[in-house]
Coordinates of C-alpha atoms and ligand atoms in Angstrom, one line a residue:
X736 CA 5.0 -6.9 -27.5
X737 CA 1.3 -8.3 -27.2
X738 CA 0.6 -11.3 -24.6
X739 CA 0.0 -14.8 -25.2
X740 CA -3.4 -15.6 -25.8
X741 CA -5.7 -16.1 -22.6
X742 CA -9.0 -15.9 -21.2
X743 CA -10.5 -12.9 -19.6
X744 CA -13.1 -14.5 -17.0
X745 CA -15.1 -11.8 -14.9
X746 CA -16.3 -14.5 -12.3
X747 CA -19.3 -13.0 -9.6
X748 CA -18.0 -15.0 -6.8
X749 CA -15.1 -15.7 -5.1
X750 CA -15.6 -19.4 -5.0
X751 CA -15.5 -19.3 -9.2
X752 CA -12.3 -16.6 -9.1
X753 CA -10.8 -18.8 -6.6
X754 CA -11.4 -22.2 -8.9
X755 CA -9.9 -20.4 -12.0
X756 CA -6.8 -19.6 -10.0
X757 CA -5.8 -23.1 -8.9
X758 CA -6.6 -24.0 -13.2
X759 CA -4.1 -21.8 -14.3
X760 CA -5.5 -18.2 -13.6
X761 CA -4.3 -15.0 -12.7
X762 CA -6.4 -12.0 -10.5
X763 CA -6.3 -8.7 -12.2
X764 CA -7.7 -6.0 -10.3
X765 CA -6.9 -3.0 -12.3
X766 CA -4.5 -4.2 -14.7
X767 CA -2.3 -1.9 -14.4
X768 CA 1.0 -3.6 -13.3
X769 CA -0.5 -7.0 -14.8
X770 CA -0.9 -5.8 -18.4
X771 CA 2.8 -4.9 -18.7
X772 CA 3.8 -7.7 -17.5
X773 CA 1.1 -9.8 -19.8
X774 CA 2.6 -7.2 -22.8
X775 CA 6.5 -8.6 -22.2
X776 CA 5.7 -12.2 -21.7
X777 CA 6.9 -11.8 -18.2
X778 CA 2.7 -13.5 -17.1
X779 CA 1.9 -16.0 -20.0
X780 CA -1.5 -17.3 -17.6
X781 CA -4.3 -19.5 -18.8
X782 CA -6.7 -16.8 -17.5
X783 CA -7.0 -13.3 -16.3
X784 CA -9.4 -13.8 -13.9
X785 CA -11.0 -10.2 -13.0
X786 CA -12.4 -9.4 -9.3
X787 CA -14.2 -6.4 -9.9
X788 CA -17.4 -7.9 -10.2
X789 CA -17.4 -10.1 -7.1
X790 CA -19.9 -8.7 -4.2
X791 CA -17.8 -7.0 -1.4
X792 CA -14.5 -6.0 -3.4
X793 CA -15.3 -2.9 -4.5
X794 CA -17.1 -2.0 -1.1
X795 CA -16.1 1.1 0.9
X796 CA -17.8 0.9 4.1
X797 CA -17.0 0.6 8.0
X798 CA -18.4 -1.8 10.7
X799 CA -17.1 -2.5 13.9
X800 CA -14.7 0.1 14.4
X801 CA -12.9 -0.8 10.3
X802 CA -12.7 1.0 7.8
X803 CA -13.2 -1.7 5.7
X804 CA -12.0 -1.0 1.9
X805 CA -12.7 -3.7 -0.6
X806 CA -9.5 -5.2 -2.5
X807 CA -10.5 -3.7 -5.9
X808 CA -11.3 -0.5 -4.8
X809 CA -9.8 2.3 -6.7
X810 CA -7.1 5.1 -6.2
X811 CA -9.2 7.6 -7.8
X812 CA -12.2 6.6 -5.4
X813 CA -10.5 6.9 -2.5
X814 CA -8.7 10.2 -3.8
X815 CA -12.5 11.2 -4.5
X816 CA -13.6 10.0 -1.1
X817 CA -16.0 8.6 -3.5
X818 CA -18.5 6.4 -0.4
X819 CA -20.7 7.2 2.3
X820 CA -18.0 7.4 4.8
X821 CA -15.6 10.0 5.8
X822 CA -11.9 8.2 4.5
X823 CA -8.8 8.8 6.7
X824 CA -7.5 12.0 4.7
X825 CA -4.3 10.1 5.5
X826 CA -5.6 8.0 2.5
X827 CA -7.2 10.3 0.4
X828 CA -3.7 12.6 0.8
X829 CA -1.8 8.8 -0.3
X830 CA -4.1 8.0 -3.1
X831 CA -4.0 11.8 -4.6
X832 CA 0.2 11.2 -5.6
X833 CA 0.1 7.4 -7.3
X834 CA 0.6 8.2 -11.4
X835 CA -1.5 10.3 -12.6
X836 CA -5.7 10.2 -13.1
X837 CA -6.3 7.4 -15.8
X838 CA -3.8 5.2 -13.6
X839 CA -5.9 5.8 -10.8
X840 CA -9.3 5.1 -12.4
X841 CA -8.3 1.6 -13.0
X842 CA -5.0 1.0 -10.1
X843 CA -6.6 -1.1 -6.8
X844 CA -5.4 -0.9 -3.3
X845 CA -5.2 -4.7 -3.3
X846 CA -3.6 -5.0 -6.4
X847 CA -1.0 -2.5 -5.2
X848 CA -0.5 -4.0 -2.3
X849 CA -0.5 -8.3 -3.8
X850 CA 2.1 -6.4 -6.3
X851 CA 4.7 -5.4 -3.7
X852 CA 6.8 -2.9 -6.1
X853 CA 9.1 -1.6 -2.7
X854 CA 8.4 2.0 -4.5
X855 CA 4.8 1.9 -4.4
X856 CA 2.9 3.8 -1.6
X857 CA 0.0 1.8 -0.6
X858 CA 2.0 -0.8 1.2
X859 CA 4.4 1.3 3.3
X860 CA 1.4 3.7 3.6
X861 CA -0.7 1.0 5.1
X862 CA 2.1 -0.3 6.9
X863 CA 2.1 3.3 8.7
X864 CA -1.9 2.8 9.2
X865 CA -1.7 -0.8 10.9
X866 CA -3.9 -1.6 8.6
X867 CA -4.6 -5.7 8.0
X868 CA -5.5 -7.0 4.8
X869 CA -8.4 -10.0 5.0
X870 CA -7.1 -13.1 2.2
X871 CA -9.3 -15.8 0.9
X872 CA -8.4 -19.5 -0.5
X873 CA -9.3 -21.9 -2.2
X874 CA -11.0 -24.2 -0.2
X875 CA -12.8 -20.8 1.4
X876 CA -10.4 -20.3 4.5
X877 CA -10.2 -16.8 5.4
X878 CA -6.9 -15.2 6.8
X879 CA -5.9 -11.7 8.3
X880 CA -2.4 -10.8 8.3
X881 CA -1.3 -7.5 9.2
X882 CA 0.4 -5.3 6.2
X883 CA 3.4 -4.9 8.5
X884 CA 5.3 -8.0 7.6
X885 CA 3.2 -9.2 4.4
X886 CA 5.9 -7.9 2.2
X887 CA 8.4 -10.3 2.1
X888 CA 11.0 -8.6 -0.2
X889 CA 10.7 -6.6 -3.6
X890 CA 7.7 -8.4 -5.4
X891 CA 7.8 -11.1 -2.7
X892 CA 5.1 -11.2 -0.2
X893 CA 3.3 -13.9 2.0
X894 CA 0.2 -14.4 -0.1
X895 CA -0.1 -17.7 -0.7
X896 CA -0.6 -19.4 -4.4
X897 CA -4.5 -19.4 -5.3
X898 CA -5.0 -17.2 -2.4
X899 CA -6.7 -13.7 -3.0
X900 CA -6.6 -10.3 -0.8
X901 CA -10.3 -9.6 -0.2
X902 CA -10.0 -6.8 1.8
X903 CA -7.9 -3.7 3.3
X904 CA -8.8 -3.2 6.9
X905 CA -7.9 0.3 9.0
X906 CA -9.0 0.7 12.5
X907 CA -11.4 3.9 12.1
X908 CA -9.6 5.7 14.9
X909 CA -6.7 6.7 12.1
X910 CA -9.5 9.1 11.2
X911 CA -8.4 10.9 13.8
X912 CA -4.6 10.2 13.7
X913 CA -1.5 12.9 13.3
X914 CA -0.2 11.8 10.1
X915 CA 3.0 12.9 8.0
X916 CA 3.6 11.2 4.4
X917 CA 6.4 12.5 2.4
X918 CA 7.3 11.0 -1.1
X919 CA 10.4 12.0 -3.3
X920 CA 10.0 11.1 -6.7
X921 CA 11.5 13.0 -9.8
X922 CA 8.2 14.1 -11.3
X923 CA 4.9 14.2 -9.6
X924 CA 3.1 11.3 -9.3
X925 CA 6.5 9.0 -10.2
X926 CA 7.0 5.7 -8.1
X927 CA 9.0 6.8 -5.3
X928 CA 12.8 7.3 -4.7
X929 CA 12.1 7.8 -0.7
X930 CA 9.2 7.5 1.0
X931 CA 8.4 9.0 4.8
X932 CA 5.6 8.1 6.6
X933 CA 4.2 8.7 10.1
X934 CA 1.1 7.9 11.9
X935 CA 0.3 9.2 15.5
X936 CA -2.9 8.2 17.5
X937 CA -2.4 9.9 21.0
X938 CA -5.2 8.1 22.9
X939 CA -4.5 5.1 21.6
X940 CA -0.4 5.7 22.4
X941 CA 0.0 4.1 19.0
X942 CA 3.1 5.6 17.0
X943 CA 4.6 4.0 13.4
X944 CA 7.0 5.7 11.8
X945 CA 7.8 3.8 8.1
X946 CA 10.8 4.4 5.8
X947 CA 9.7 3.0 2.6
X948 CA 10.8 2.5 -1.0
X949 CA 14.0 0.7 0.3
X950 CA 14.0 -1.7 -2.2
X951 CA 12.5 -4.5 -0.3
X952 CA 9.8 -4.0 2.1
X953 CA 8.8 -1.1 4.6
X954 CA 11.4 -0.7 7.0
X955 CA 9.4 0.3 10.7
X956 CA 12.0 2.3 12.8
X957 CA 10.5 1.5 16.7
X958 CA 13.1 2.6 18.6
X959 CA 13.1 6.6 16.5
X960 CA 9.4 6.2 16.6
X961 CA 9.3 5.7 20.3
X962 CA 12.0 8.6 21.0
X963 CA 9.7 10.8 19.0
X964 CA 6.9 9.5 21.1
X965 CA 8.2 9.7 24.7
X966 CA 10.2 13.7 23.7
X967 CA 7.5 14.8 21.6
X968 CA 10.0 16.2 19.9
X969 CA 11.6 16.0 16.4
X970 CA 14.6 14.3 16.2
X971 CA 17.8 15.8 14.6
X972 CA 18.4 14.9 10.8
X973 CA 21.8 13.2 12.4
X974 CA 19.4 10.8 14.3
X975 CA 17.6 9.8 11.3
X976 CA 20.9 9.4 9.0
X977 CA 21.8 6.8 11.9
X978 CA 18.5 4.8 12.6
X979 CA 18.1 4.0 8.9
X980 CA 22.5 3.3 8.8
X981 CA 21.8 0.5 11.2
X982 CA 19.3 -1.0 10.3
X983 CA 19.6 -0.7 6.5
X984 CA 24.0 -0.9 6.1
X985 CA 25.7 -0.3 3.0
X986 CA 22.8 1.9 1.6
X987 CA 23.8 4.3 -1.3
X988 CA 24.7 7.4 0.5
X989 CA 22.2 9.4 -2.2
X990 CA 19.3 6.8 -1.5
X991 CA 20.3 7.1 2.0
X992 CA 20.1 11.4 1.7
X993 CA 16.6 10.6 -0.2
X994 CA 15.1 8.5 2.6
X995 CA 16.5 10.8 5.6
X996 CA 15.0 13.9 4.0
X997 CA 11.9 12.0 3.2
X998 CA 11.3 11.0 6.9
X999 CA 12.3 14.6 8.6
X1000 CA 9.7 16.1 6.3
X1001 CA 7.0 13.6 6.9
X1002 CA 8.2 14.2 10.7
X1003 CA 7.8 17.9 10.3
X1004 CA 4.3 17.8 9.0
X1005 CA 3.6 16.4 12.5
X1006 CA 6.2 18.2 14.2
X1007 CA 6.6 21.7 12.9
X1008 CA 10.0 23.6 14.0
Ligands
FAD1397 C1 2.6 4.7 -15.3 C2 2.4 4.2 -14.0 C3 2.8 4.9 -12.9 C4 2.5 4.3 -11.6 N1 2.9 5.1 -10.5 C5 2.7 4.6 -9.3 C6 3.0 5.4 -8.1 O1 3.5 6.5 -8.2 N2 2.8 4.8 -6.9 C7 2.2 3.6 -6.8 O2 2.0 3.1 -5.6 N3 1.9 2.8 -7.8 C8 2.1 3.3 -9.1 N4 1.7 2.6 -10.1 C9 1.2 1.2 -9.9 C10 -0.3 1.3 -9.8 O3 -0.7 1.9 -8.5 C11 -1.0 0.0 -9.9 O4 -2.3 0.2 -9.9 C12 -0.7 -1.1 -8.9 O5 0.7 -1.4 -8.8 C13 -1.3 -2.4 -9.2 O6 -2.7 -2.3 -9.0 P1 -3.7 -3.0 -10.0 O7 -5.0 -3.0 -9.3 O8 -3.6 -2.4 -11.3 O9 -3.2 -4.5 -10.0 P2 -3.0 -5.5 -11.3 O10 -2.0 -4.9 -12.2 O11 -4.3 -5.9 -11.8 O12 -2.3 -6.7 -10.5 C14 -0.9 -6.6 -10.0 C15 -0.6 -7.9 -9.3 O13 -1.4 -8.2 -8.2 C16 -2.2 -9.3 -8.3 N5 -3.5 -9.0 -7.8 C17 -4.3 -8.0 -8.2 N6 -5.4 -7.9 -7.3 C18 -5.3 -8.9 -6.4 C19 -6.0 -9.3 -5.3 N7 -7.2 -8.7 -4.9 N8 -5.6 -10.4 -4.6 C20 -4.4 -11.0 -4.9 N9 -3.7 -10.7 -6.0 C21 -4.1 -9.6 -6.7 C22 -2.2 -9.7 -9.8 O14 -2.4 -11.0 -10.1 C23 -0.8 -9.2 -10.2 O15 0.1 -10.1 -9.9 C24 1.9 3.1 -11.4 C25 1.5 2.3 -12.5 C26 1.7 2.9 -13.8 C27 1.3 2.1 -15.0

């Protein structure tokens, strides 16, 4: 199918991106979840209102102890750890196994993460990262809301109409973090069927362990996260099977195989045997 007709608006501030929201508009950042929807009908919006071209969003830079990635930057640039700073290879390692190359050139962190597919990695990755995400309105009020929680459910998260992310923030200590991700997914570079993730900071004390692709948001498993902390040890697959029974019940037993294996693998890469 071909979309309704609109306007493509490439607006250099956020003040006149933020105005063409509240008339009708919609942000694209790369387009790439946003133009199947516009091709089915599913998005009929006045506008497509594009950020790229707004000062700041596609930045890569850090300040204050951040990491501070701009909404519209690319997959492929951080895959290319394409800035003047060394990226968390967390991130790079994340960004390397979303679709393949030409959906990278043009796929955002910010769009990924404003999309909320539950299979998509950027949000459970970042959820793993503590990272916070920086929005804009408006009427220029700027909020920060940490990525743990922002999800709401499976394209459902707490951005608020005419509200844009501007920013992905990661403290720069996860340079130095002990990090496992593990994604299952039938091809390489598929949307995930199970996804692993683990993020240790010693100094800090700061542990996440994140099951994601659940088919709502990131699920954070504290209490496993905190046994792995305080035994330093992995746990056994049983242990895993059970944290994600209770706090996810009734899950397929296959999806439910998927996500165990994917979170003792992304365990192991911190933990070897
Ligand atoms: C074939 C294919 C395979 C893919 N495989 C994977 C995969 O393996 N893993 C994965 O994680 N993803 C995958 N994706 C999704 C891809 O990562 C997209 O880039 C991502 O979902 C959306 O990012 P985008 O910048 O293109 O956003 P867009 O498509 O431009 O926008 C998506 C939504 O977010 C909103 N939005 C965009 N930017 C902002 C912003 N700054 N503030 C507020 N709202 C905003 C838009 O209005 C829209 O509602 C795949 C996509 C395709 C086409």
């Amino acid at each position: 199918m071909k979309p309704a007709i609109f306007d493509h608006l490439h607006p250099t501030t956020t003040q006149d991106a933020l105005k063409a929201l509240a008339m009708g508009g919609k942000a694209m950042g790369g387009g790439q979840s946003l133009g199947p929807m516009l091709n089915l009908r599913l998005a009929r919006p006045d506008s497509v209102v594009g950020l790229s071209a707004i000062p700041g969003m596609t930045d890569i830079r850090e300040e204050r102890g951040k990491i501070i990635l701009g909404a519209g930057v690319t997959h492929a640039r951080i895959e290319d750890n394409d800035c003047a700073i060394d990226l968390p290879p967390m991130l790079r390692h994340v960004a390397r196994g979303i679709a393949y190359r030409a959906v990278r050139n043009r796929g955002t962190v910010g769009g990924s993460i404003a999309h909320a597919d539950p299979a998509a990695d950027w949000i459970s990755a970042m959820t793993a990262l503590d990272a916070e995400l920086v929005l804009q309105d408006g009427a220029g009020k700027q909020r920060r809301i940490a990525v743990a929680g922002f999800m709401l459910g499976a394209y459902r998260t707490q951005l608020a109409p005419g509200e844009i992310i501007t920013s992905v923030e990661i403290r720069s200590q996860m340079r130095d973090a002990h990090w496992g991700y593990y994604k299952i997914c039938r091809k390489v570079g598929e949307f995930a069927d199970a996804i692993g993730a683990l993020v240790i900071h010693p100094s800090s004390r700061f542990i996440r362990l994140v099951a994601g692709a659940t088919g709502a948001q990131p699920l954070i498993l504290t209490q496993l996260g905190a046994e792995i902390a305080a035994s330093a040890q992995r746990p056994r697959e049983q242990a895993i099977r059970d944290a994600l029974g209770t706090n996810l019940p009734g899950l397929d037993p296959v999806k439910l195989h998927l996500m165990t294996t994917a979170l003792d693998r992304c365990i192991q890469k911190v933990i070897p045997a």
